Amino acid sequence: VITVITNELTPATDWVKCSERMPDLNVPVLVHMGSGMRIDKAYDFGDGVSFYEDLYGDVTHWMQLPDMPEVKE
């Protein structure tokens, strides 16, 4: 379901290869790894910047999340 929604919201060109650039630390982003996609943040674990999800599989790409919708009360 996330893949379908993501494909409708943003073009594939918004994906950034982790080998080319990492996002700012502690900013939620959508990450892609072999087993699917998740929302994660980049951390500095002392041996370079990586994602928490890297502990379970290699994150290969990431993209910024869309802006939250405005909610009128």
PDB file of N, CA and C in Angstrom:
ATOM      1  N   VAL A   1       0.830  -1.189   0.000  1.00  0.00           N
ATOM      2  CA  VAL A   1       0.000   0.000   0.000  1.00  0.00           C
ATOM      3  C   VAL A   1       0.872   1.249   0.000  1.00  0.00           C
ATOM      4  N   ILE A   2       1.933   1.262   0.815  1.00  0.00           N
ATOM      5  CA  ILE A   2       2.810   2.432   0.850  1.00  0.00           C
ATOM      6  C   ILE A   2       3.438   2.668  -0.510  1.00  0.00           C
ATOM      7  N   THR A   3       3.843   1.608  -1.211  1.00  0.00           N
ATOM      8  CA  THR A   3       4.459   1.759  -2.519  1.00  0.00           C
ATOM      9  C   THR A   3       3.501   2.435  -3.486  1.00  0.00           C
ATOM     10  N   VAL A   4       2.266   2.015  -3.510  1.00  0.00           N
ATOM     11  CA  VAL A   4       1.279   2.602  -4.416  1.00  0.00           C
ATOM     12  C   VAL A   4       1.075   4.069  -4.089  1.00  0.00           C
ATOM     13  N   ILE A   5       0.889   4.401  -2.820  1.00  0.00           N
ATOM     14  CA  ILE A   5       0.682   5.792  -2.422  1.00  0.00           C
ATOM     15  C   ILE A   5       1.902   6.628  -2.764  1.00  0.00           C
ATOM     16  N   THR A   6       3.083   6.131  -2.465  1.00  0.00           N
ATOM     17  CA  THR A   6       4.309   6.866  -2.738  1.00  0.00           C
ATOM     18  C   THR A   6       4.465   7.125  -4.224  1.00  0.00           C
ATOM     19  N   ASN A   7       4.187   6.139  -5.054  1.00  0.00           N
ATOM     20  CA  ASN A   7       4.317   6.316  -6.495  1.00  0.00           C
ATOM     21  C   ASN A   7       3.349   7.361  -7.027  1.00  0.00           C
ATOM     22  N   GLU A   8       2.195   7.517  -6.402  1.00  0.00           N
ATOM     23  CA  GLU A   8       1.235   8.514  -6.841  1.00  0.00           C
ATOM     24  C   GLU A   8       1.609   9.915  -6.371  1.00  0.00           C
ATOM     25  N   LEU A   9       2.281  10.031  -5.234  1.00  0.00           N
ATOM     26  CA  LEU A   9       2.591  11.330  -4.662  1.00  0.00           C
ATOM     27  C   LEU A   9       3.853  11.963  -5.225  1.00  0.00           C
ATOM     28  N   THR A  10       4.861  11.169  -5.476  1.00  0.00           N
ATOM     29  CA  THR A  10       6.146  11.721  -5.875  1.00  0.00           C
ATOM     30  C   THR A  10       6.751  10.900  -7.002  1.00  0.00           C
ATOM     31  N   PRO A  11       7.443  11.551  -7.915  1.00  0.00           N
ATOM     32  CA  PRO A  11       8.114  10.789  -8.968  1.00  0.00           C
ATOM     33  C   PRO A  11       9.311  10.022  -8.417  1.00  0.00           C
ATOM     34  N   ALA A  12       9.695   8.985  -9.116  1.00  0.00           N
ATOM     35  CA  ALA A  12      10.813   8.141  -8.670  1.00  0.00           C
ATOM     36  C   ALA A  12      12.117   8.925  -8.576  1.00  0.00           C
ATOM     37  N   THR A  13      12.209  10.062  -9.257  1.00  0.00           N
ATOM     38  CA  THR A  13      13.444  10.840  -9.234  1.00  0.00           C
ATOM     39  C   THR A  13      13.699  11.488  -7.880  1.00  0.00           C
ATOM     40  N   ASP A  14      12.726  11.451  -6.974  1.00  0.00           N
ATOM     41  CA  ASP A  14      12.936  12.010  -5.643  1.00  0.00           C
ATOM     42  C   ASP A  14      13.733  11.076  -4.740  1.00  0.00           C
ATOM     43  N   TRP A  15      13.954   9.824  -5.159  1.00  0.00           N
ATOM     44  CA  TRP A  15      14.750   8.898  -4.365  1.00  0.00           C
ATOM     45  C   TRP A  15      16.217   9.317  -4.452  1.00  0.00           C
ATOM     46  N   VAL A  16      16.898   9.297  -3.323  1.00  0.00           N
ATOM     47  CA  VAL A  16      18.320   9.653  -3.250  1.00  0.00           C
ATOM     48  C   VAL A  16      19.093   8.413  -2.848  1.00  0.00           C
ATOM     49  N   LYS A  17      20.146   8.092  -3.585  1.00  0.00           N
ATOM     50  CA  LYS A  17      21.000   6.962  -3.221  1.00  0.00           C
ATOM     51  C   LYS A  17      21.786   7.316  -1.964  1.00  0.00           C
ATOM     52  N   CYS A  18      21.808   6.407  -1.021  1.00  0.00           N
ATOM     53  CA  CYS A  18      22.554   6.631   0.215  1.00  0.00           C
ATOM     54  C   CYS A  18      24.041   6.827  -0.052  1.00  0.00           C
ATOM     55  N   SER A  19      24.536   6.201  -1.099  1.00  0.00           N
ATOM     56  CA  SER A  19      25.954   6.334  -1.434  1.00  0.00           C
ATOM     57  C   SER A  19      26.281   7.732  -1.962  1.00  0.00           C
ATOM     58  N   GLU A  20      25.261   8.465  -2.410  1.00  0.00           N
ATOM     59  CA  GLU A  20      25.488   9.813  -2.938  1.00  0.00           C
ATOM     60  C   GLU A  20      25.305  10.892  -1.874  1.00  0.00           C
ATOM     61  N   ARG A  21      24.312  10.709  -1.009  1.00  0.00           N
ATOM     62  CA  ARG A  21      24.045  11.730   0.009  1.00  0.00           C
ATOM     63  C   ARG A  21      23.127  11.146   1.071  1.00  0.00           C
ATOM     64  N   MET A  22      23.371  11.519   2.322  1.00  0.00           N
ATOM     65  CA  MET A  22      22.508  11.096   3.428  1.00  0.00           C
ATOM     66  C   MET A  22      21.687  12.298   3.889  1.00  0.00           C
ATOM     67  N   PRO A  23      20.505  12.038   4.458  1.00  0.00           N
ATOM     68  CA  PRO A  23      19.690  13.154   4.944  1.00  0.00           C
ATOM     69  C   PRO A  23      20.261  13.752   6.223  1.00  0.00           C
ATOM     70  N   ASP A  24      19.710  14.877   6.633  1.00  0.00           N
ATOM     71  CA  ASP A  24      20.099  15.472   7.908  1.00  0.00           C
ATOM     72  C   ASP A  24      19.777  14.495   9.034  1.00  0.00           C
ATOM     73  N   LEU A  25      20.538  14.569  10.097  1.00  0.00           N
ATOM     74  CA  LEU A  25      20.330  13.682  11.241  1.00  0.00           C
ATOM     75  C   LEU A  25      18.979  13.939  11.905  1.00  0.00           C
ATOM     76  N   ASN A  26      18.359  12.864  12.370  1.00  0.00           N
ATOM     77  CA  ASN A  26      17.123  12.891  13.153  1.00  0.00           C
ATOM     78  C   ASN A  26      15.925  13.514  12.444  1.00  0.00           C
ATOM     79  N   VAL A  27      15.929  13.500  11.110  1.00  0.00           N
ATOM     80  CA  VAL A  27      14.798  13.990  10.328  1.00  0.00           C
ATOM     81  C   VAL A  27      14.098  12.773   9.720  1.00  0.00           C
ATOM     82  N   PRO A  28      12.803  12.573   9.977  1.00  0.00           N
ATOM     83  CA  PRO A  28      12.111  11.414   9.404  1.00  0.00           C
ATOM     84  C   PRO A  28      12.105  11.450   7.876  1.00  0.00           C
ATOM     85  N   VAL A  29      12.465  10.333   7.265  1.00  0.00           N
ATOM     86  CA  VAL A  29      12.444  10.173   5.811  1.00  0.00           C
ATOM     87  C   VAL A  29      11.924   8.774   5.486  1.00  0.00           C
ATOM     88  N   LEU A  30      11.504   8.572   4.259  1.00  0.00           N
ATOM     89  CA  LEU A  30      11.106   7.256   3.784  1.00  0.00           C
ATOM     90  C   LEU A  30      12.353   6.553   3.280  1.00  0.00           C
ATOM     91  N   VAL A  31      12.613   5.340   3.753  1.00  0.00           N
ATOM     92  CA  VAL A  31      13.799   4.600   3.318  1.00  0.00           C
ATOM     93  C   VAL A  31      13.370   3.350   2.561  1.00  0.00           C
ATOM     94  N   HIS A  32      14.197   2.946   1.604  1.00  0.00           N
ATOM     95  CA  HIS A  32      13.947   1.739   0.816  1.00  0.00           C
ATOM     96  C   HIS A  32      15.075   0.756   1.068  1.00  0.00           C
ATOM     97  N   MET A  33      14.688  -0.478   1.327  1.00  0.00           N
ATOM     98  CA  MET A  33      15.665  -1.559   1.482  1.00  0.00           C
ATOM     99  C   MET A  33      15.094  -2.773   0.792  1.00  0.00           C
ATOM    100  N   GLY A  34      15.839  -3.812   0.702  1.00  0.00           N
ATOM    101  CA  GLY A  34      15.411  -4.994  -0.038  1.00  0.00           C
ATOM    102  C   GLY A  34      14.081  -5.567   0.397  1.00  0.00           C
ATOM    103  N   SER A  35      13.728  -5.426   1.669  1.00  0.00           N
ATOM    104  CA  SER A  35      12.490  -6.013   2.168  1.00  0.00           C
ATOM    105  C   SER A  35      11.301  -5.056   2.119  1.00  0.00           C
ATOM    106  N   GLY A  36      11.483  -3.852   1.628  1.00  0.00           N
ATOM    107  CA  GLY A  36      10.376  -2.906   1.516  1.00  0.00           C
ATOM    108  C   GLY A  36      10.774  -1.504   1.912  1.00  0.00           C
ATOM    109  N   MET A  37       9.780  -0.732   2.371  1.00  0.00           N
ATOM    110  CA  MET A  37      10.002   0.660   2.745  1.00  0.00           C
ATOM    111  C   MET A  37       9.520   0.906   4.167  1.00  0.00           C
ATOM    112  N   ARG A  38      10.159   1.854   4.817  1.00  0.00           N
ATOM    113  CA  ARG A  38       9.790   2.256   6.175  1.00  0.00           C
ATOM    114  C   ARG A  38      10.130   3.729   6.364  1.00  0.00           C
ATOM    115  N   ILE A  39       9.571   4.307   7.405  1.00  0.00           N
ATOM    116  CA  ILE A  39       9.980   5.646   7.811  1.00  0.00           C
ATOM    117  C   ILE A  39      11.067   5.476   8.858  1.00  0.00           C
ATOM    118  N   ASP A  40      12.155   6.198   8.681  1.00  0.00           N
ATOM    119  CA  ASP A  40      13.304   6.087   9.571  1.00  0.00           C
ATOM    120  C   ASP A  40      13.984   7.440   9.657  1.00  0.00           C
ATOM    121  N   LYS A  41      14.999   7.532  10.509  1.00  0.00           N
ATOM    122  CA  LYS A  41      15.817   8.733  10.646  1.00  0.00           C
ATOM    123  C   LYS A  41      17.274   8.331  10.506  1.00  0.00           C
ATOM    124  N   ALA A  42      18.105   9.249  10.049  1.00  0.00           N
ATOM    125  CA  ALA A  42      19.546   9.008   9.978  1.00  0.00           C
ATOM    126  C   ALA A  42      20.157   9.335  11.338  1.00  0.00           C
ATOM    127  N   TYR A  43      21.069   8.486  11.768  1.00  0.00           N
ATOM    128  CA  TYR A  43      21.748   8.654  13.055  1.00  0.00           C
ATOM    129  C   TYR A  43      23.247   8.566  12.836  1.00  0.00           C
ATOM    130  N   ASP A  44      23.999   9.134  13.771  1.00  0.00           N
ATOM    131  CA  ASP A  44      25.445   8.971  13.780  1.00  0.00           C
ATOM    132  C   ASP A  44      25.780   8.054  14.942  1.00  0.00           C
ATOM    133  N   PHE A  45      26.081   6.799  14.623  1.00  0.00           N
ATOM    134  CA  PHE A  45      26.380   5.804  15.649  1.00  0.00           C
ATOM    135  C   PHE A  45      27.855   5.779  16.032  1.00  0.00           C
ATOM    136  N   GLY A  46      28.617   6.786  15.582  1.00  0.00           N
ATOM    137  CA  GLY A  46      30.027   6.859  15.918  1.00  0.00           C
ATOM    138  C   GLY A  46      30.933   6.308  14.833  1.00  0.00           C
ATOM    139  N   ASP A  47      30.356   5.541  13.897  1.00  0.00           N
ATOM    140  CA  ASP A  47      31.154   4.997  12.789  1.00  0.00           C
ATOM    141  C   ASP A  47      30.636   5.517  11.451  1.00  0.00           C
ATOM    142  N   GLY A  48      29.997   6.682  11.482  1.00  0.00           N
ATOM    143  CA  GLY A  48      29.439   7.279  10.268  1.00  0.00           C
ATOM    144  C   GLY A  48      27.922   7.321  10.346  1.00  0.00           C
ATOM    145  N   VAL A  49      27.335   8.068   9.462  1.00  0.00           N
ATOM    146  CA  VAL A  49      25.885   8.242   9.446  1.00  0.00           C
ATOM    147  C   VAL A  49      25.230   7.035   8.790  1.00  0.00           C
ATOM    148  N   SER A  50      24.213   6.501   9.447  1.00  0.00           N
ATOM    149  CA  SER A  50      23.461   5.384   8.888  1.00  0.00           C
ATOM    150  C   SER A  50      22.044   5.427   9.443  1.00  0.00           C
ATOM    151  N   PHE A  51      21.225   4.515   8.977  1.00  0.00           N
ATOM    152  CA  PHE A  51      19.849   4.416   9.435  1.00  0.00           C
ATOM    153  C   PHE A  51      19.734   3.292  10.458  1.00  0.00           C
ATOM    154  N   TYR A  52      18.789   3.411  11.363  1.00  0.00           N
ATOM    155  CA  TYR A  52      18.512   2.339  12.318  1.00  0.00           C
ATOM    156  C   TYR A  52      18.148   1.060  11.571  1.00  0.00           C
ATOM    157  N   GLU A  53      17.404   1.196  10.475  1.00  0.00           N
ATOM    158  CA  GLU A  53      16.982   0.036   9.704  1.00  0.00           C
ATOM    159  C   GLU A  53      18.158  -0.723   9.093  1.00  0.00           C
ATOM    160  N   ASP A  54      19.312  -0.089   8.972  1.00  0.00           N
ATOM    161  CA  ASP A  54      20.495  -0.792   8.458  1.00  0.00           C
ATOM    162  C   ASP A  54      20.855  -1.985   9.330  1.00  0.00           C
ATOM    163  N   LEU A  55      20.374  -1.989  10.568  1.00  0.00           N
ATOM    164  CA  LEU A  55      20.641  -3.128  11.446  1.00  0.00           C
ATOM    165  C   LEU A  55      19.911  -4.379  10.960  1.00  0.00           C
ATOM    166  N   TYR A  56      18.834  -4.198  10.172  1.00  0.00           N
ATOM    167  CA  TYR A  56      18.011  -5.316   9.699  1.00  0.00           C
ATOM    168  C   TYR A  56      18.154  -5.592   8.213  1.00  0.00           C
ATOM    169  N   GLY A  57      18.752  -4.694   7.482  1.00  0.00           N
ATOM    170  CA  GLY A  57      18.934  -4.836   6.043  1.00  0.00           C
ATOM    171  C   GLY A  57      19.517  -3.554   5.500  1.00  0.00           C
ATOM    172  N   ASP A  58      20.137  -3.641   4.360  1.00  0.00           N
ATOM    173  CA  ASP A  58      20.786  -2.460   3.792  1.00  0.00           C
ATOM    174  C   ASP A  58      19.768  -1.485   3.229  1.00  0.00           C
ATOM    175  N   VAL A  59      19.765  -0.266   3.751  1.00  0.00           N
ATOM    176  CA  VAL A  59      18.970   0.812   3.176  1.00  0.00           C
ATOM    177  C   VAL A  59      19.760   1.340   1.983  1.00  0.00           C
ATOM    178  N   THR A  60      19.130   1.353   0.820  1.00  0.00           N
ATOM    179  CA  THR A  60      19.826   1.776  -0.397  1.00  0.00           C
ATOM    180  C   THR A  60      19.455   3.175  -0.844  1.00  0.00           C
ATOM    181  N   HIS A  61      18.212   3.598  -0.547  1.00  0.00           N
ATOM    182  CA  HIS A  61      17.717   4.896  -0.998  1.00  0.00           C
ATOM    183  C   HIS A  61      16.840   5.523   0.087  1.00  0.00           C
ATOM    184  N   TRP A  62      16.649   6.838  -0.013  1.00  0.00           N
ATOM    185  CA  TRP A  62      15.749   7.546   0.902  1.00  0.00           C
ATOM    186  C   TRP A  62      15.111   8.700   0.142  1.00  0.00           C
ATOM    187  N   MET A  63      13.989   9.180   0.662  1.00  0.00           N
ATOM    188  CA  MET A  63      13.364  10.379   0.108  1.00  0.00           C
ATOM    189  C   MET A  63      12.666  11.139   1.234  1.00  0.00           C
ATOM    190  N   GLN A  64      12.566  12.450   1.044  1.00  0.00           N
ATOM    191  CA  GLN A  64      11.881  13.274   2.028  1.00  0.00           C
ATOM    192  C   GLN A  64      10.404  12.927   2.047  1.00  0.00           C
ATOM    193  N   LEU A  65       9.800  13.059   3.212  1.00  0.00           N
ATOM    194  CA  LEU A  65       8.368  12.845   3.340  1.00  0.00           C
ATOM    195  C   LEU A  65       7.633  14.086   2.837  1.00  0.00           C
ATOM    196  N   PRO A  66       6.439  13.911   2.315  1.00  0.00           N
ATOM    197  CA  PRO A  66       5.670  15.085   1.884  1.00  0.00           C
ATOM    198  C   PRO A  66       5.285  15.918   3.104  1.00  0.00           C
ATOM    199  N   ASP A  67       4.965  17.173   2.862  1.00  0.00           N
ATOM    200  CA  ASP A  67       4.493  18.042   3.941  1.00  0.00           C
ATOM    201  C   ASP A  67       3.170  17.503   4.479  1.00  0.00           C
ATOM    202  N   MET A  68       2.952  17.711   5.755  1.00  0.00           N
ATOM    203  CA  MET A  68       1.702  17.304   6.375  1.00  0.00           C
ATOM    204  C   MET A  68       0.572  18.191   5.844  1.00  0.00           C
ATOM    205  N   PRO A  69      -0.620  17.643   5.719  1.00  0.00           N
ATOM    206  CA  PRO A  69      -1.732  18.466   5.238  1.00  0.00           C
ATOM    207  C   PRO A  69      -2.149  19.488   6.299  1.00  0.00           C
ATOM    208  N   GLU A  70      -2.695  20.585   5.827  1.00  0.00           N
ATOM    209  CA  GLU A  70      -3.240  21.569   6.761  1.00  0.00           C
ATOM    210  C   GLU A  70      -4.619  21.092   7.210  1.00  0.00           C
ATOM    211  N   VAL A  71      -4.813  21.105   8.506  1.00  0.00           N
ATOM    212  CA  VAL A  71      -6.086  20.645   9.067  1.00  0.00           C
ATOM    213  C   VAL A  71      -6.804  21.861   9.631  1.00  0.00           C
ATOM    214  N   LYS A  72      -7.990  22.108   9.127  1.00  0.00           N
ATOM    215  CA  LYS A  72      -8.790  23.228   9.622  1.00  0.00           C
ATOM    216  C   LYS A  72      -9.697  22.730  10.728  1.00  0.00           C
ATOM    217  N   GLU A  73      -9.667  23.433  11.824  1.00  0.00           N
ATOM    218  CA  GLU A  73     -10.493  23.029  12.972  1.00  0.00           C
ATOM    219  C   GLU A  73     -11.835  23.699  12.933  1.00  0.00           C
TER     220      GLU A  73
END
